[in-house]
PDB file of C-alpha atoms and ligand atoms in Angstrom:
ATOM      1  CA  MET A   1     -72.048  75.736 -13.693  1.00  0.00           C
ATOM      2  CA  THR A   2     -74.213  75.066 -10.086  1.00  0.00           C
ATOM      3  CA  PHE A   3     -78.191  75.011  -8.940  1.00  0.00           C
ATOM      4  CA  ALA A   4     -77.382  78.346  -7.590  1.00  0.00           C
ATOM      5  CA  ASN A   5     -75.852  79.571  -9.484  1.00  0.00           C
ATOM      6  CA  LEU A   6     -78.679  78.670 -12.059  1.00  0.00           C
ATOM      7  CA  ARG A   7     -81.605  79.594 -10.441  1.00  0.00           C
ATOM      8  CA  GLY A   8     -79.761  83.421  -9.925  1.00  0.00           C
ATOM      9  CA  LEU A   9     -80.044  83.605 -13.001  1.00  0.00           C
ATOM     10  CA  GLY A  10     -83.527  82.158 -12.915  1.00  0.00           C
ATOM     11  CA  LEU A  11     -84.472  84.701 -11.426  1.00  0.00           C
ATOM     12  CA  ALA A  12     -82.012  87.601 -13.538  1.00  0.00           C
ATOM     13  CA  LEU A  13     -84.067  86.748 -16.589  1.00  0.00           C
ATOM     14  CA  ALA A  14     -87.660  87.098 -14.663  1.00  0.00           C
ATOM     15  CA  ILE A  15     -86.580  90.296 -13.175  1.00  0.00           C
ATOM     16  CA  ALA A  16     -85.402  91.697 -16.883  1.00  0.00           C
ATOM     17  CA  ALA A  17     -88.115  90.649 -18.069  1.00  0.00           C
ATOM     18  CA  ALA A  18     -90.870  91.844 -15.228  1.00  0.00           C
ATOM     19  CA  MET A  19     -88.613  95.421 -16.076  1.00  0.00           C
ATOM     20  CA  PHE A  20     -88.712  95.124 -20.122  1.00  0.00           C
ATOM     21  CA  LEU A  21     -93.266  94.414 -20.040  1.00  0.00           C
ATOM     22  CA  GLN A  22     -92.611  97.718 -17.401  1.00  0.00           C
ATOM     23  CA  LEU A  23     -91.900  99.544 -19.971  1.00  0.00           C
ATOM     24  CA  GLY A  24     -93.851  98.245 -22.744  1.00  0.00           C
ATOM     25  CA  SER A  25     -97.209  98.829 -20.879  1.00  0.00           C
ATOM     26  CA  ALA A  26     -96.837 103.112 -20.594  1.00  0.00           C
ATOM     27  CA  PRO A  27     -98.934 104.185 -19.688  1.00  0.00           C
ATOM     28  CA  ALA A  28     -99.657 102.648 -16.766  1.00  0.00           C
ATOM     29  CA  SER A  29    -102.779 101.306 -16.132  1.00  0.00           C
ATOM     30  CA  ALA A  30    -105.611 102.493 -14.810  1.00  0.00           C
ATOM     31  CA  GLN A  31    -106.212 101.921 -11.458  1.00  0.00           C
ATOM     32  CA  GLU A  32    -108.704 100.441  -9.210  1.00  0.00           C
ATOM     33  CA  ILE A  33    -108.972 102.214  -5.788  1.00  0.00           C
ATOM     34  CA  GLN A  34    -111.619 101.112  -3.392  1.00  0.00           C
ATOM     35  CA  ILE A  35    -113.819 103.483  -0.447  1.00  0.00           C
ATOM     36  CA  THR A  36    -114.668 101.608   2.205  1.00  0.00           C
ATOM     37  CA  ILE A  37    -118.476 102.870   4.034  1.00  0.00           C
ATOM     38  CA  ASP A  38    -118.249 102.075   7.365  1.00  0.00           C
ATOM     39  CA  ASN A  39    -120.155 104.707  11.064  1.00  0.00           C
ATOM     40  CA  PHE A  40    -121.479 106.613   7.357  1.00  0.00           C
ATOM     41  CA  THR A  41    -118.479 107.896   6.418  1.00  0.00           C
ATOM     42  CA  PHE A  42    -116.833 107.101   3.433  1.00  0.00           C
ATOM     43  CA  ALA A  43    -112.705 106.040   3.569  1.00  0.00           C
ATOM     44  CA  PRO A  44    -110.344 107.118   2.575  1.00  0.00           C
ATOM     45  CA  ASN A  45    -113.358 111.275   2.185  1.00  0.00           C
ATOM     46  CA  GLU A  46    -110.384 112.989   0.034  1.00  0.00           C
ATOM     47  CA  LEU A  47    -108.786 110.842  -3.318  1.00  0.00           C
ATOM     48  CA  LYS A  48    -106.436 111.910  -5.559  1.00  0.00           C
ATOM     49  CA  LEU A  49    -106.445 110.093  -8.730  1.00  0.00           C
ATOM     50  CA  LYS A  50    -105.603 110.055 -13.015  1.00  0.00           C
ATOM     51  CA  VAL A  51    -107.743 109.790 -15.388  1.00  0.00           C
ATOM     52  CA  GLY A  52    -109.302 105.851 -16.212  1.00  0.00           C
ATOM     53  CA  ASP A  53    -109.069 105.077 -13.080  1.00  0.00           C
ATOM     54  CA  SER A  54    -112.239 103.666 -10.820  1.00  0.00           C
ATOM     55  CA  VAL A  55    -113.470 103.438  -8.143  1.00  0.00           C
ATOM     56  CA  THR A  56    -114.834 100.936  -5.461  1.00  0.00           C
ATOM     57  CA  TRP A  57    -117.566 101.960  -3.062  1.00  0.00           C
ATOM     58  CA  THR A  58    -118.217  99.374  -0.709  1.00  0.00           C
ATOM     59  CA  ASN A  59    -120.822  98.957   2.699  1.00  0.00           C
ATOM     60  CA  HIS A  60    -119.855  98.031   4.988  1.00  0.00           C
ATOM     61  CA  ASP A  61    -123.084  99.195   7.685  1.00  0.00           C
ATOM     62  CA  ASP A  62    -126.145  96.879   7.613  1.00  0.00           C
ATOM     63  CA  ILE A  63    -128.015 100.088   7.023  1.00  0.00           C
ATOM     64  CA  PRO A  64    -128.264 101.385   3.777  1.00  0.00           C
ATOM     65  CA  HIS A  65    -126.301 103.445   1.541  1.00  0.00           C
ATOM     66  CA  THR A  66    -125.767 105.204  -1.449  1.00  0.00           C
ATOM     67  CA  VAL A  67    -123.452 107.421  -3.354  1.00  0.00           C
ATOM     68  CA  VAL A  68    -124.193 110.518  -4.878  1.00  0.00           C
ATOM     69  CA  SER A  69    -122.360 113.638  -7.511  1.00  0.00           C
ATOM     70  CA  ALA A  70    -125.234 115.145  -8.688  1.00  0.00           C
ATOM     71  CA  GLY A  71    -124.563 114.898 -12.806  1.00  0.00           C
ATOM     72  CA  LYS A  72    -121.797 112.602 -12.017  1.00  0.00           C
ATOM     73  CA  PHE A  73    -122.651 109.073 -11.075  1.00  0.00           C
ATOM     74  CA  ARG A  74    -125.592 108.044  -8.716  1.00  0.00           C
ATOM     75  CA  SER A  75    -126.090 103.785  -7.246  1.00  0.00           C
ATOM     76  CA  LYS A  76    -128.958 102.572  -5.904  1.00  0.00           C
ATOM     77  CA  THR A  77    -129.572 101.900  -2.579  1.00  0.00           C
ATOM     78  CA  MET A  78    -126.730  99.231  -1.472  1.00  0.00           C
ATOM     79  CA  ASP A  79    -127.668  97.164   1.383  1.00  0.00           C
ATOM     80  CA  THR A  80    -124.514  95.903   3.692  1.00  0.00           C
ATOM     81  CA  ASP A  81    -121.954  93.865   1.840  1.00  0.00           C
ATOM     82  CA  ASP A  82    -122.876  96.013  -1.534  1.00  0.00           C
ATOM     83  CA  LYS A  83    -120.660  96.843  -4.429  1.00  0.00           C
ATOM     84  CA  PHE A  84    -120.500 100.407  -6.375  1.00  0.00           C
ATOM     85  CA  THR A  85    -118.016 101.335  -9.445  1.00  0.00           C
ATOM     86  CA  PHE A  86    -117.267 103.616 -11.689  1.00  0.00           C
ATOM     87  CA  THR A  87    -114.391 104.392 -14.253  1.00  0.00           C
ATOM     88  CA  PHE A  88    -114.234 108.113 -14.230  1.00  0.00           C
ATOM     89  CA  THR A  89    -113.605 109.398 -18.056  1.00  0.00           C
ATOM     90  CA  SER A  90    -112.403 113.203 -17.170  1.00  0.00           C
ATOM     91  CA  ALA A  91    -111.159 115.292 -15.116  1.00  0.00           C
ATOM     92  CA  GLY A  92    -112.485 117.544 -12.635  1.00  0.00           C
ATOM     93  CA  ASP A  93    -113.536 118.159  -9.191  1.00  0.00           C
ATOM     94  CA  TYR A  94    -116.389 115.139  -7.516  1.00  0.00           C
ATOM     95  CA  LYS A  95    -117.626 116.114  -4.951  1.00  0.00           C
ATOM     96  CA  TYR A  96    -120.629 113.273  -3.876  1.00  0.00           C
ATOM     97  CA  PHE A  97    -122.818 112.296  -0.627  1.00  0.00           C
ATOM     98  CA  CYS A  98    -125.696 109.781   0.577  1.00  0.00           C
ATOM     99  CA  SER A  99    -128.897 110.941  -0.979  1.00  0.00           C
ATOM    100  CA  LEU A 100    -130.201 108.784   2.116  1.00  0.00           C
ATOM    101  CA  HIS A 101    -128.235 110.752   4.407  1.00  0.00           C
ATOM    102  CA  PRO A 102    -126.436 114.147   2.707  1.00  0.00           C
ATOM    103  CA  HIS A 103    -123.741 114.587   5.877  1.00  0.00           C
ATOM    104  CA  MET A 104    -121.813 112.075   4.297  1.00  0.00           C
ATOM    105  CA  THR A 105    -119.764 113.564   2.328  1.00  0.00           C
ATOM    106  CA  GLY A 106    -117.049 113.016  -0.143  1.00  0.00           C
ATOM    107  CA  MET A 107    -114.537 114.535  -2.564  1.00  0.00           C
ATOM    108  CA  ILE A 108    -112.748 113.031  -5.439  1.00  0.00           C
ATOM    109  CA  LYS A 109    -110.287 114.301  -7.467  1.00  0.00           C
ATOM    110  CA  VAL A 110    -109.517 113.694 -11.071  1.00  0.00           C
ATOM    111  CA  GLU A 111    -106.815 114.692 -13.075  1.00  0.00           C
TER     112      GLU A 111
HETATM  113 CU1   CU B   1    -125.965 106.793   3.655  1.00  0.00          CU
END
């Protein structure tokens, strides 16, 4: 067997192992989604996720912002580069806004 063949075999084994691990880890692992706050805008502004997923907001403005969804979650005031993470454990529509600039709004749909 040549060296090239051995390398090919190693790659095939690695792929087989990766496929096996993927099949073995159902349900699919939760996602961690990033939302940036830039120029008074949440981006992306609308998101669809699954129960168990989490979202991290990062404030890239040099002005403080918050992330508030009435009765669901409320961040502290986030200064520049501050982050806020929330894990969505139940399905539903989550409208949220910045309590300092209420015209800043976003929507997350969890199914
Ligand atoms: Cu704000």
